Structures are given as structure tokens and as C-alpha cells.
């Protein structure tokens, strides 16, 4: 991939970031790598619905899952050739649109990711037309934002960031990474 100036989109579990990805991509500093889907921490607040069909009220995060995710993301952030897509939010937190508390947890993870990598290495992946209505991946929830709601949530996640950083997050980083335009 390096030889042909191609990039690599990485989709893996957080434990793989810790155990293999950082070591592997550290060997190829000229290869541009993008971690997909926020590094894929999984269901950090549990399932969207309880077995009886009611909404899961849990707002306590799975600290063990987040510990592994943080270790992996921290290791990957040390590699200047690695970027992150802020995408597939429902995989991390199924039913995230249901409550303000779940949205706050997700916002904190998005911001933590940006703080680790910087806005110049993070990008919003806008594939709403493909999976926005069911933004909760793997059919873990049937609740998701419409396109305007999703954009509004990202704007809320990015409150306090400079206009330059927002431009990077919404377009600039992706343009550079994928060599568009």
C-alpha cells in the first residue's frame, strides 16, 4: 500500500488496537491509516432495550470495555500516520438518541477521541444515506437520527471547538487523508 501511495481503513475490536494494530502500523510510518467507527468500543451502556422490551435506563459505562479502548486508542494516537473516523455511533452506544444521558456519554467519547488525535486527524464519516435511519449498527436498535438530527448532534459534540477545527472535522481531514480535491 505504501508503495502505491494508498491508504488503509482499519476496522477492528479495541483489543486488536492494543495487541497488534499499533505495532503493525508503527512499522509502516508512511502508510496512512484510518481507524473506522471511533475504534469500535461496543455497547458501553449495554443494549438499547431490556429483555422485557423497555428502554434500558443504564447510564453507567462499561469501564472494562473503555479501559481496553482507551489503551488501544492511546497507542494508535502516538502514530502520526493514524487517523480516526467518527462514525457508526450506535455501535458504541445502541439507542443513543433515546436519552440525553446516552447522548452525553457518546459526546464525551467523541471529544476524548478528538483530544487524543487532534482535529487534524479526525473526520466525520457521513454515510447517513446508507445507515442513518438505523444508526445503531448490527440491528442493536431501531432508533436513529434523521440527517438533520445527526448533523445537529455532531455540531453539539463539537461545541467550543474553533471554526477551523470544525472545518477539519467535517471536511478538511477527510480531503487530505483521501486526497480529494
C-alpha positions as a Python dict, from the first residue, in 0.01 Angstrom:
ca = {
    (1, 'X'): (0, 0, 0),
    (2, 'X'): (283, 239, 85),
    (3, 'X'): (449, 171, -249),
    (4, 'X'): (136, 280, -435),
    (5, 'X'): (53, 570, -200),
    (6, 'X'): (-272, 405, -91),
    (7, 'X'): (-436, 435, 250),
    (8, 'X'): (-579, 168, 477),
    (9, 'X'): (-912, 182, 661),
    (10, 'X'): (-889, -25, 977),
    (11, 'X'): (-1194, -186, 1132),
    (12, 'X'): (-1113, -393, 1437),
    (13, 'X'): (-1201, -453, 1800),
    (14, 'X'): (-1038, -237, 2068),
    (15, 'X'): (-827, -528, 2196),
    (16, 'X'): (-675, -560, 1848),
    (17, 'X'): (-569, -196, 1863),
    (18, 'X'): (-379, -276, 2181),
    (19, 'X'): (-235, -613, 2085),
    (20, 'X'): (-145, -583, 1719),
    (21, 'X'): (-252, -274, 1526),
    (22, 'X'): (-21, -24, 1697),
    (23, 'X'): (282, -250, 1650),
    (24, 'X'): (192, -332, 1290),
    (25, 'X'): (125, 22, 1171),
    (26, 'X'): (423, 155, 1363),
    (27, 'X'): (635, -41, 1116),
    (28, 'X'): (484, 150, 823),
    (29, 'X'): (505, 521, 911),
    (30, 'X'): (438, 631, 554),
    (31, 'X'): (114, 433, 528),
    (32, 'X'): (-188, 648, 606),
    (33, 'X'): (-428, 453, 831),
    (34, 'X'): (-781, 545, 937),
    (35, 'X'): (-944, 371, 1232),
    (36, 'X'): (-1310, 328, 1144),
    (37, 'X'): (-1608, 377, 1371),
    (38, 'X'): (-1447, 552, 1668),
    (39, 'X'): (-1230, 248, 1732),
    (40, 'X'): (-1540, 32, 1789),
    (41, 'X'): (-1596, 28, 2164),
    (42, 'X'): (-1901, -197, 2188),
    (43, 'X'): (-2227, -135, 2371),
    (44, 'X'): (-2066, 63, 2653),
    (45, 'X'): (-2405, 123, 2816),
    (46, 'X'): (-2549, -217, 2737),
    (47, 'X'): (-2828, -298, 2498),
    (48, 'X'): (-3081, -41, 2388),
    (49, 'X'): (-3375, -241, 2519),
    (50, 'X'): (-3413, -474, 2814),
    (51, 'X'): (-3546, -828, 2770),
    (52, 'X'): (-3899, -707, 2852),
    (53, 'X'): (-3885, -454, 2567),
    (54, 'X'): (-3849, -148, 2786),
    (55, 'X'): (-3575, 109, 2728),
    (56, 'X'): (-3253, 33, 2912),
    (57, 'X'): (-3212, 312, 3169),
    (58, 'X'): (-2844, 234, 3232),
    (59, 'X'): (-2610, 533, 3216),
    (60, 'X'): (-2311, 366, 3382),
    (61, 'X'): (-2044, 288, 3125),
    (62, 'X'): (-1868, -45, 3095),
    (63, 'X'): (-1533, 66, 3238),
    (64, 'X'): (-1358, -257, 3137),
    (65, 'X'): (-1454, -205, 2772),
    (66, 'X'): (-1350, 160, 2786),
    (67, 'X'): (-1017, 77, 2951),
    (68, 'X'): (-919, -151, 2662),
    (69, 'X'): (-1048, 104, 2407),
    (70, 'X'): (-851, 386, 2572),
    (71, 'X'): (-531, 179, 2577),
    (72, 'X'): (-567, 98, 2209),
    (73, 'X'): (-662, 448, 2102),
    (74, 'X'): (-379, 600, 2306),
    (75, 'X'): (-129, 362, 2144),
    (76, 'X'): (-263, 442, 1797),
    (77, 'X'): (-269, 819, 1863),
    (78, 'X'): (108, 806, 1915),
    (79, 'X'): (144, 713, 1548),
    (80, 'X'): (125, 1033, 1338),
    (81, 'X'): (8, 838, 1032),
    (82, 'X'): (-313, 720, 1205),
    (83, 'X'): (-648, 900, 1177),
    (84, 'X'): (-1000, 824, 1308),
    (85, 'X'): (-1348, 827, 1157),
    (86, 'X'): (-1619, 949, 1390),
    (87, 'X'): (-1888, 712, 1270),
    (88, 'X'): (-2127, 428, 1350),
    (89, 'X'): (-2207, 584, 1685),
    (90, 'X'): (-2483, 337, 1760),
    (91, 'X'): (-2238, 50, 1772),
    (92, 'X'): (-2076, 218, 2069),
    (93, 'X'): (-2400, 314, 2235),
    (94, 'X'): (-2713, 145, 2097),
    (95, 'X'): (-3017, 368, 2135),
    (96, 'X'): (-2801, 674, 2191),
    (97, 'X'): (-3072, 905, 2059),
    (98, 'X'): (-3324, 792, 2322),
    (99, 'X'): (-3192, 988, 2619),
    (100, 'X'): (-2985, 1296, 2689),
    (101, 'X'): (-2768, 1087, 2923),
    (102, 'X'): (-2672, 845, 2647),
    (103, 'X'): (-2600, 1135, 2416),
    (104, 'X'): (-2375, 1291, 2681),
    (105, 'X'): (-2176, 968, 2715),
    (106, 'X'): (-2130, 948, 2340),
    (107, 'X'): (-2036, 1316, 2320),
    (108, 'X'): (-1766, 1260, 2582),
    (109, 'X'): (-1617, 970, 2380),
    (110, 'X'): (-1618, 1168, 2056),
    (111, 'X'): (-1446, 1458, 2230),
    (112, 'X'): (-1198, 1225, 2401),
    (113, 'X'): (-1107, 1083, 2062),
    (114, 'X'): (-1056, 1430, 1918),
    (115, 'X'): (-840, 1527, 2214),
    (116, 'X'): (-625, 1216, 2164),
    (117, 'X'): (-575, 1255, 1790),
    (118, 'X'): (-646, 1623, 1724),
    (119, 'X'): (-899, 1762, 1480),
    (120, 'X'): (-637, 1732, 1206),
    (121, 'X'): (-655, 1351, 1236),
    (122, 'X'): (-1029, 1303, 1298),
    (123, 'X'): (-1312, 1311, 1046),
    (124, 'X'): (-1688, 1276, 1049),
    (125, 'X'): (-1796, 988, 829),
    (126, 'X'): (-2121, 1095, 676),
    (127, 'X'): (-2292, 784, 550),
    (128, 'X'): (-2638, 869, 677),
    (129, 'X'): (-2794, 776, 343),
    (130, 'X'): (-2670, 421, 399),
    (131, 'X'): (-2735, 361, 768),
    (132, 'X'): (-2859, 681, 930),
    (133, 'X'): (-3210, 566, 998),
    (134, 'X'): (-3068, 268, 1178),
    (135, 'X'): (-2753, 439, 1301),
    (136, 'X'): (-2732, 172, 1567),
    (137, 'X'): (-2523, -87, 1391),
    (138, 'X'): (-2582, -458, 1378),
    (139, 'X'): (-2953, -411, 1440),
    (140, 'X'): (-2891, -344, 1809),
    (141, 'X'): (-3152, -68, 1798),
    (142, 'X'): (-3411, 61, 1560),
    (143, 'X'): (-3375, 418, 1685),
    (144, 'X'): (-3160, 660, 1495),
    (145, 'X'): (-3142, 1023, 1396),
    (146, 'X'): (-3255, 1172, 1070),
    (147, 'X'): (-2987, 1353, 869),
    (148, 'X'): (-3054, 1693, 1026),
    (149, 'X'): (-3058, 1549, 1377),
    (150, 'X'): (-2728, 1373, 1317),
    (151, 'X'): (-2568, 1692, 1188),
    (152, 'X'): (-2705, 1881, 1488),
    (153, 'X'): (-2560, 1619, 1724),
    (154, 'X'): (-2217, 1650, 1566),
    (155, 'X'): (-2238, 2028, 1596),
    (156, 'X'): (-2328, 1984, 1963),
    (157, 'X'): (-2041, 1736, 2011),
    (158, 'X'): (-1805, 1999, 1865),
    (159, 'X'): (-1926, 2293, 2075),
    (160, 'X'): (-1633, 2504, 2185),
    (161, 'X'): (-1405, 2393, 1902),
    (162, 'X'): (-1278, 2662, 1667),
    (163, 'X'): (-1432, 2707, 1324),
    (164, 'X'): (-1103, 2581, 1181),
    (165, 'X'): (-1128, 2259, 1384),
    (166, 'X'): (-1491, 2210, 1283),
    (167, 'X'): (-1392, 2256, 919),
    (168, 'X'): (-1123, 1991, 965),
    (169, 'X'): (-1366, 1751, 1135),
    (170, 'X'): (-1640, 1789, 876),
    (171, 'X'): (-1427, 1802, 560),
    (172, 'X'): (-1063, 1907, 576),
    (173, 'X'): (-916, 1597, 738),
    (174, 'X'): (-1102, 1364, 503),
    (175, 'X'): (-1000, 1568, 198),
    (176, 'X'): (-636, 1542, 297),
    (177, 'X'): (-646, 1179, 404),
    (178, 'X'): (-824, 1055, 91),
    (179, 'X'): (-653, 1312, -136),
    (180, 'X'): (-981, 1460, -258),
    (181, 'X'): (-990, 1789, -443),
}
